[in-house]
XYZ file of N, CA and C in Angstrom:
450
model
N -39.896 -93.669 -46.051
C -38.923 -93.199 -44.848
C -37.913 -92.640 -45.421
N -37.516 -91.175 -45.097
C -35.990 -90.467 -45.452
C -34.873 -91.226 -44.897
N -34.074 -91.346 -45.752
C -32.577 -91.854 -44.859
C -31.973 -90.371 -44.660
N -31.726 -90.180 -43.488
C -31.016 -89.254 -42.929
C -29.605 -89.217 -42.836
N -28.795 -88.259 -43.197
C -27.238 -88.138 -43.015
C -27.100 -86.951 -42.138
N -25.628 -87.012 -42.009
C -25.097 -85.850 -41.195
C -25.420 -84.525 -41.441
N -25.276 -83.374 -40.835
C -25.525 -82.077 -41.320
C -24.124 -81.458 -41.261
N -24.049 -81.224 -42.392
C -22.609 -80.377 -42.985
C -22.875 -78.815 -43.174
N -24.180 -78.329 -42.955
C -24.230 -76.958 -43.364
C -24.800 -76.320 -42.027
N -24.735 -74.898 -41.706
C -25.045 -73.885 -40.849
C -25.272 -72.672 -41.067
N -26.374 -72.075 -40.346
C -26.204 -70.416 -40.608
C -26.481 -69.734 -39.176
N -26.059 -68.589 -39.734
C -25.855 -67.459 -38.687
C -27.082 -67.361 -38.189
N -27.503 -66.899 -36.974
C -28.813 -66.353 -36.408
C -29.053 -64.823 -37.255
N -30.322 -64.550 -37.332
C -30.608 -63.083 -37.977
C -31.128 -62.499 -36.618
N -30.675 -61.189 -36.648
C -31.446 -60.367 -35.524
C -32.342 -58.950 -36.071
N -33.399 -58.864 -35.742
C -34.005 -57.745 -36.344
C -34.570 -56.965 -35.375
N -34.638 -55.950 -35.118
C -34.525 -54.484 -34.340
C -36.046 -53.725 -34.584
N -36.306 -53.239 -33.752
C -37.350 -52.286 -33.877
C -37.564 -51.312 -32.790
N -37.310 -49.807 -32.741
C -37.221 -49.095 -31.668
C -38.224 -47.833 -31.812
N -39.240 -48.086 -30.557
C -39.940 -46.796 -30.667
C -40.056 -45.577 -29.381
N -40.144 -44.633 -29.543
C -40.218 -43.704 -28.448
C -41.929 -43.075 -28.094
N -42.158 -42.564 -26.866
C -43.342 -42.490 -26.492
C -44.065 -41.393 -27.473
N -43.439 -40.684 -28.221
C -44.147 -39.433 -29.011
C -44.200 -40.252 -30.459
N -43.728 -41.039 -30.584
C -43.827 -41.466 -32.119
C -45.130 -42.183 -32.311
N -45.288 -42.439 -33.669
C -46.739 -42.692 -34.407
C -46.683 -44.051 -35.466
N -47.598 -44.588 -35.712
C -47.702 -45.522 -36.434
C -49.354 -46.040 -36.679
N -49.457 -46.694 -37.847
C -51.060 -46.921 -38.168
C -50.832 -48.580 -37.922
N -52.058 -48.436 -37.126
C -52.795 -49.678 -36.629
C -52.882 -50.759 -37.192
N -52.238 -51.938 -36.956
C -52.667 -53.037 -38.215
C -53.835 -53.834 -38.106
N -54.808 -53.227 -37.186
C -56.228 -53.616 -37.004
C -57.288 -52.562 -37.818
N -57.284 -51.578 -37.004
C -57.798 -50.390 -37.283
C -57.527 -49.507 -38.636
N -56.345 -49.525 -38.909
C -55.891 -48.387 -40.147
C -55.595 -47.243 -39.516
N -56.064 -46.901 -38.308
C -55.913 -45.286 -37.762
C -54.444 -45.164 -37.404
N -53.823 -44.191 -37.474
C -52.665 -43.800 -37.217
C -52.717 -43.322 -35.676
N -52.063 -43.993 -34.541
C -51.897 -44.111 -33.328
C -50.786 -43.611 -32.831
N -50.512 -43.257 -31.475
C -49.532 -42.821 -30.798
C -48.817 -44.247 -29.970
N -47.577 -43.954 -29.303
C -46.878 -45.168 -28.412
C -47.160 -44.686 -27.043
N -48.426 -43.820 -27.085
C -48.465 -43.512 -25.256
C -48.916 -41.929 -25.176
N -49.022 -41.340 -26.385
C -49.279 -39.780 -26.210
C -50.767 -39.586 -26.303
N -51.716 -40.427 -26.215
C -52.949 -40.361 -26.251
C -53.291 -41.697 -25.015
N -54.489 -41.347 -24.123
C -54.854 -42.083 -23.227
C -55.267 -43.054 -23.508
N -55.206 -44.457 -23.327
C -55.581 -45.752 -23.768
C -55.925 -46.019 -25.203
N -55.078 -45.258 -26.115
C -54.992 -45.512 -27.497
C -54.876 -46.995 -27.931
N -54.248 -47.572 -27.252
C -53.759 -49.139 -27.564
C -53.433 -49.349 -28.927
N -52.255 -49.144 -29.381
C -51.884 -49.292 -30.727
C -51.606 -50.853 -30.802
N -51.875 -51.288 -31.926
C -51.727 -52.701 -32.402
C -50.887 -52.444 -33.678
N -49.198 -53.014 -33.547
C -48.521 -52.776 -34.999
C -47.871 -54.145 -35.062
N -47.991 -54.292 -36.391
C -46.810 -55.451 -37.021
C -45.549 -54.986 -36.820
N -44.828 -55.061 -36.211
C -43.651 -54.057 -36.175
C -42.312 -54.786 -36.882
N -42.352 -55.915 -36.895
C -41.104 -56.804 -37.395
C -41.562 -57.847 -38.039
N -41.255 -57.759 -39.733
C -41.736 -58.724 -40.807
C -40.620 -59.839 -40.810
N -41.025 -61.142 -40.566
C -40.574 -62.177 -39.931
C -40.638 -63.211 -41.270
N -39.558 -63.683 -42.103
C -39.952 -64.232 -43.545
C -40.749 -65.860 -43.230
N -41.045 -65.984 -44.159
C -41.533 -67.735 -43.798
C -40.610 -68.774 -43.707
N -40.809 -69.487 -42.859
C -39.804 -70.420 -42.347
C -38.980 -69.706 -41.034
N -39.208 -68.748 -40.688
C -38.754 -68.233 -39.488
C -38.817 -69.094 -38.140
N -37.837 -69.378 -37.291
C -37.692 -69.922 -36.290
C -37.538 -69.354 -34.949
N -38.137 -68.560 -34.240
C -37.561 -67.503 -32.982
C -36.594 -68.333 -32.348
N -35.424 -67.684 -31.713
C -34.795 -68.604 -31.191
C -34.113 -67.673 -29.828
N -34.568 -66.449 -29.847
C -34.096 -65.429 -28.713
C -34.784 -64.260 -29.058
N -34.616 -63.404 -28.125
C -34.800 -61.932 -28.002
C -35.238 -61.212 -26.866
N -35.589 -59.770 -26.673
C -36.229 -59.463 -25.823
C -36.474 -58.072 -26.110
N -37.192 -57.589 -25.036
C -37.710 -56.328 -24.977
C -36.890 -55.325 -23.881
N -36.117 -54.120 -24.217
C -35.017 -53.303 -23.433
C -36.030 -52.195 -23.134
N -36.377 -51.750 -21.877
C -36.807 -50.457 -21.628
C -35.917 -49.339 -21.860
N -35.495 -48.524 -22.817
C -34.196 -47.516 -22.756
C -34.518 -46.284 -21.718
N -35.702 -45.903 -22.108
C -36.098 -44.524 -20.974
C -37.276 -45.192 -20.562
N -37.139 -45.062 -18.877
C -38.498 -45.306 -18.212
C -39.682 -44.420 -18.591
N -41.036 -45.262 -18.981
C -42.171 -44.480 -19.228
C -42.663 -43.489 -17.918
N -43.241 -42.470 -18.475
C -43.707 -41.566 -17.566
C -45.217 -40.936 -17.771
N -46.045 -40.996 -17.005
C -47.434 -40.514 -16.992
C -48.664 -41.699 -16.983
N -48.619 -42.464 -17.812
C -49.763 -43.365 -17.269
C -49.491 -44.137 -16.058
N -50.527 -44.532 -15.718
C -50.520 -45.715 -14.701
C -50.336 -46.970 -14.804
N -50.857 -47.491 -16.381
C -50.308 -48.668 -16.545
C -49.754 -48.295 -18.159
N -48.384 -49.037 -18.477
C -48.063 -48.821 -19.810
C -47.354 -49.768 -20.204
N -48.019 -50.455 -20.825
C -47.422 -51.949 -21.222
C -46.977 -52.255 -22.855
N -46.299 -53.310 -23.147
C -46.065 -53.778 -24.398
C -46.005 -55.171 -24.316
N -46.764 -56.078 -25.236
C -46.827 -57.254 -25.302
C -46.372 -57.915 -26.738
N -45.975 -58.976 -27.358
C -45.227 -59.268 -28.400
C -45.959 -60.792 -28.671
N -46.376 -60.882 -29.981
C -46.752 -62.173 -30.660
C -47.090 -62.188 -31.992
N -47.896 -62.826 -32.423
C -48.548 -62.738 -33.919
C -50.229 -62.491 -34.098
N -50.492 -62.262 -35.036
C -51.593 -62.211 -35.096
C -52.614 -63.345 -34.904
N -53.374 -63.206 -34.138
C -54.341 -64.465 -33.375
C -53.596 -65.149 -32.288
N -52.597 -64.920 -31.936
C -51.764 -65.123 -30.424
C -50.771 -63.970 -30.171
N -51.696 -62.648 -29.563
C -50.771 -61.475 -29.504
C -49.787 -61.346 -28.065
N -49.424 -62.500 -27.629
C -48.732 -62.671 -26.455
C -47.889 -63.854 -26.473
N -47.661 -64.643 -27.485
C -47.139 -65.694 -27.882
C -45.434 -65.651 -27.545
N -45.096 -64.357 -27.664
C -43.446 -64.392 -27.340
C -43.285 -63.666 -25.878
N -44.407 -62.435 -25.605
C -44.001 -61.902 -24.175
C -45.338 -61.358 -23.842
N -45.601 -61.616 -22.926
C -46.975 -61.264 -21.879
C -46.767 -59.399 -21.808
N -47.834 -58.944 -21.553
C -47.774 -57.689 -21.139
C -46.773 -57.131 -20.153
N -45.490 -56.360 -20.464
C -44.340 -56.210 -19.862
C -44.569 -54.629 -19.531
N -44.152 -54.125 -18.422
C -44.190 -52.794 -18.016
C -42.984 -51.934 -18.516
N -43.574 -50.434 -19.323
C -42.245 -49.884 -19.850
C -42.335 -48.910 -18.742
N -43.030 -49.000 -17.523
C -42.873 -47.995 -16.691
C -41.563 -48.333 -15.614
N -40.710 -49.457 -15.911
C -39.553 -50.147 -15.458
C -38.809 -49.433 -15.598
N -37.700 -49.450 -14.617
C -36.245 -48.428 -14.644
C -35.767 -48.502 -16.142
N -34.865 -47.635 -16.634
C -34.051 -47.859 -17.828
C -33.243 -49.017 -17.770
N -32.876 -49.737 -18.768
C -32.413 -50.954 -18.898
C -32.769 -52.203 -18.311
N -34.086 -52.269 -18.194
C -34.983 -53.104 -17.603
C -35.270 -54.076 -18.960
N -34.945 -55.384 -18.971
C -34.973 -56.038 -20.107
C -36.136 -57.526 -19.861
N -36.665 -57.609 -20.560
C -37.674 -58.644 -20.733
C -37.557 -59.457 -21.734
N -36.787 -60.975 -21.460
C -36.478 -61.965 -22.806
C -37.636 -62.403 -23.126
N -37.790 -62.684 -24.361
C -38.901 -63.220 -25.311
C -39.292 -64.576 -24.490
N -40.417 -65.411 -24.617
C -40.643 -66.477 -24.293
C -40.393 -67.344 -25.528
N -39.691 -68.452 -25.118
C -39.675 -69.591 -26.235
C -40.235 -70.663 -26.225
N -41.641 -70.743 -25.972
C -42.638 -71.662 -25.918
C -43.284 -71.945 -27.107
N -43.235 -70.966 -28.066
C -43.940 -71.059 -29.398
C -43.218 -70.538 -30.318
N -41.898 -71.243 -30.640
C -40.765 -70.648 -31.520
C -41.398 -70.904 -32.977
N -42.563 -71.491 -33.174
C -42.362 -71.494 -34.647
C -43.991 -70.897 -34.845
N -44.441 -69.726 -33.857
C -45.469 -68.922 -34.114
C -45.288 -68.367 -35.291
N -44.304 -67.873 -36.057
C -43.889 -66.836 -37.248
C -43.274 -67.779 -38.462
N -43.711 -69.268 -38.099
C -42.769 -69.983 -39.420
C -43.681 -70.089 -40.562
N -45.100 -69.509 -40.268
C -45.743 -69.734 -41.438
C -45.765 -68.069 -42.113
N -44.724 -67.404 -41.833
C -44.580 -65.904 -42.464
C -45.287 -64.652 -41.636
N -45.923 -65.085 -40.355
C -46.508 -63.936 -39.565
C -45.677 -62.974 -39.181
N -46.073 -61.791 -39.219
C -45.131 -60.627 -38.814
C -45.053 -60.710 -37.045
N -44.073 -60.137 -36.426
C -44.023 -60.144 -34.967
C -44.801 -58.612 -34.640
N -46.149 -58.938 -34.064
C -47.285 -57.946 -33.723
C -46.873 -57.764 -32.488
N -46.937 -56.309 -32.060
C -46.943 -55.575 -30.882
C -47.787 -54.846 -30.102
N -48.316 -54.869 -29.390
C -50.044 -54.416 -28.657
C -49.533 -53.496 -27.518
N -49.579 -52.110 -27.744
C -49.542 -51.088 -26.390
C -50.837 -51.151 -25.601
N -50.202 -50.960 -24.555
C -51.804 -50.587 -23.484
C -51.259 -49.403 -22.592
N -52.041 -48.402 -22.481
C -51.789 -47.302 -21.388
C -53.019 -46.835 -20.921
N -52.976 -46.375 -19.439
C -54.380 -46.044 -18.902
C -53.795 -44.758 -17.941
N -55.142 -43.916 -17.938
C -55.391 -42.907 -16.891
C -54.524 -41.507 -17.575
N -53.174 -41.578 -17.957
C -52.890 -40.482 -18.621
C -51.941 -40.692 -19.750
N -51.668 -39.456 -20.340
C -50.660 -39.602 -21.541
C -49.405 -39.620 -20.897
N -48.375 -40.601 -22.029
C -46.828 -40.513 -21.467
C -46.363 -39.238 -21.906
N -45.294 -38.915 -21.442
C -44.162 -37.672 -21.601
C -43.174 -38.137 -21.626
N -43.081 -39.440 -21.232
C -41.451 -39.854 -21.509
C -41.890 -41.525 -21.669
N -40.832 -41.821 -22.204
C -40.518 -43.499 -22.541
C -39.978 -44.133 -23.930
N -39.237 -45.019 -24.038
C -38.394 -45.335 -25.168
C -38.253 -46.745 -24.460
N -38.665 -47.824 -26.076
C -38.278 -48.999 -25.658
C -37.397 -49.591 -27.019
N -36.973 -50.576 -27.097
C -36.322 -51.527 -28.448
C -36.545 -52.833 -28.177
N -37.030 -53.224 -29.037
C -37.364 -54.674 -29.239
C -36.534 -55.320 -30.192
N -35.700 -56.777 -29.989
C -34.737 -57.326 -30.571
C -35.485 -59.057 -30.582
N -35.651 -59.349 -31.939
C -35.764 -60.795 -32.217
C -34.840 -61.434 -32.706
N -34.362 -62.594 -32.282
C -33.050 -63.332 -33.041
C -33.836 -64.351 -33.895
N -33.891 -64.746 -35.098
C -34.202 -65.843 -35.724
C -33.462 -66.790 -36.779
N -33.743 -67.873 -37.100
C -33.162 -68.618 -38.010
C -34.118 -69.056 -39.436
N -33.955 -69.428 -40.178
C -34.850 -69.754 -41.194
C -34.396 -71.017 -41.780
N -35.718 -71.793 -41.788
C -35.682 -73.194 -42.381
C -35.231 -73.198 -43.691
N -34.183 -74.631 -43.854
C -33.307 -74.603 -45.033
C -32.205 -73.484 -45.619
N -31.939 -72.847 -44.687
C -30.717 -71.893 -45.164
C -29.510 -72.484 -44.459
N -28.494 -71.961 -45.487
C -27.207 -72.167 -45.004
C -26.375 -70.907 -45.175
N -25.408 -70.867 -44.176
C -24.582 -69.933 -44.614
C -23.026 -69.973 -44.846
N -22.524 -71.171 -44.093
C -21.414 -71.939 -44.505
C -21.552 -73.345 -44.495
N -20.395 -73.942 -44.693
C -20.230 -75.154 -44.621
C -19.683 -76.098 -43.637
N -19.661 -76.617 -42.853
C -19.129 -77.279 -41.655
C -17.627 -78.284 -42.501
């Protein structure tokens, strides 16, 4: 049994950010094909968007709609990790008004603790997007790290 002592160290939370627009493209994490963020109907991009280090503990974050999506009847993004693609955010509407904020769920803060990247999954139906931009921000700490002494 370990003898526990008072904690005398602390760390600043880190914040990683990813921004995408409807006309951007990326390499799909599953198929390897280059896909868009809404310019092709039902293309459904899966992207490892933010690399989180081993020991990461997610302590906050959000998806912010910067420019309202236009075109598809359904246009969503969800966030998670490989094997649990919505553990941080269930499918959330990018057709929402600009400045709509979707806070990350904090029910599985250790989902990336083993070094899994933050994975986004896009879905759209019926028509291609002609507008839309969103921002993902994730706040996390790293196990065993200390930035200053108390």
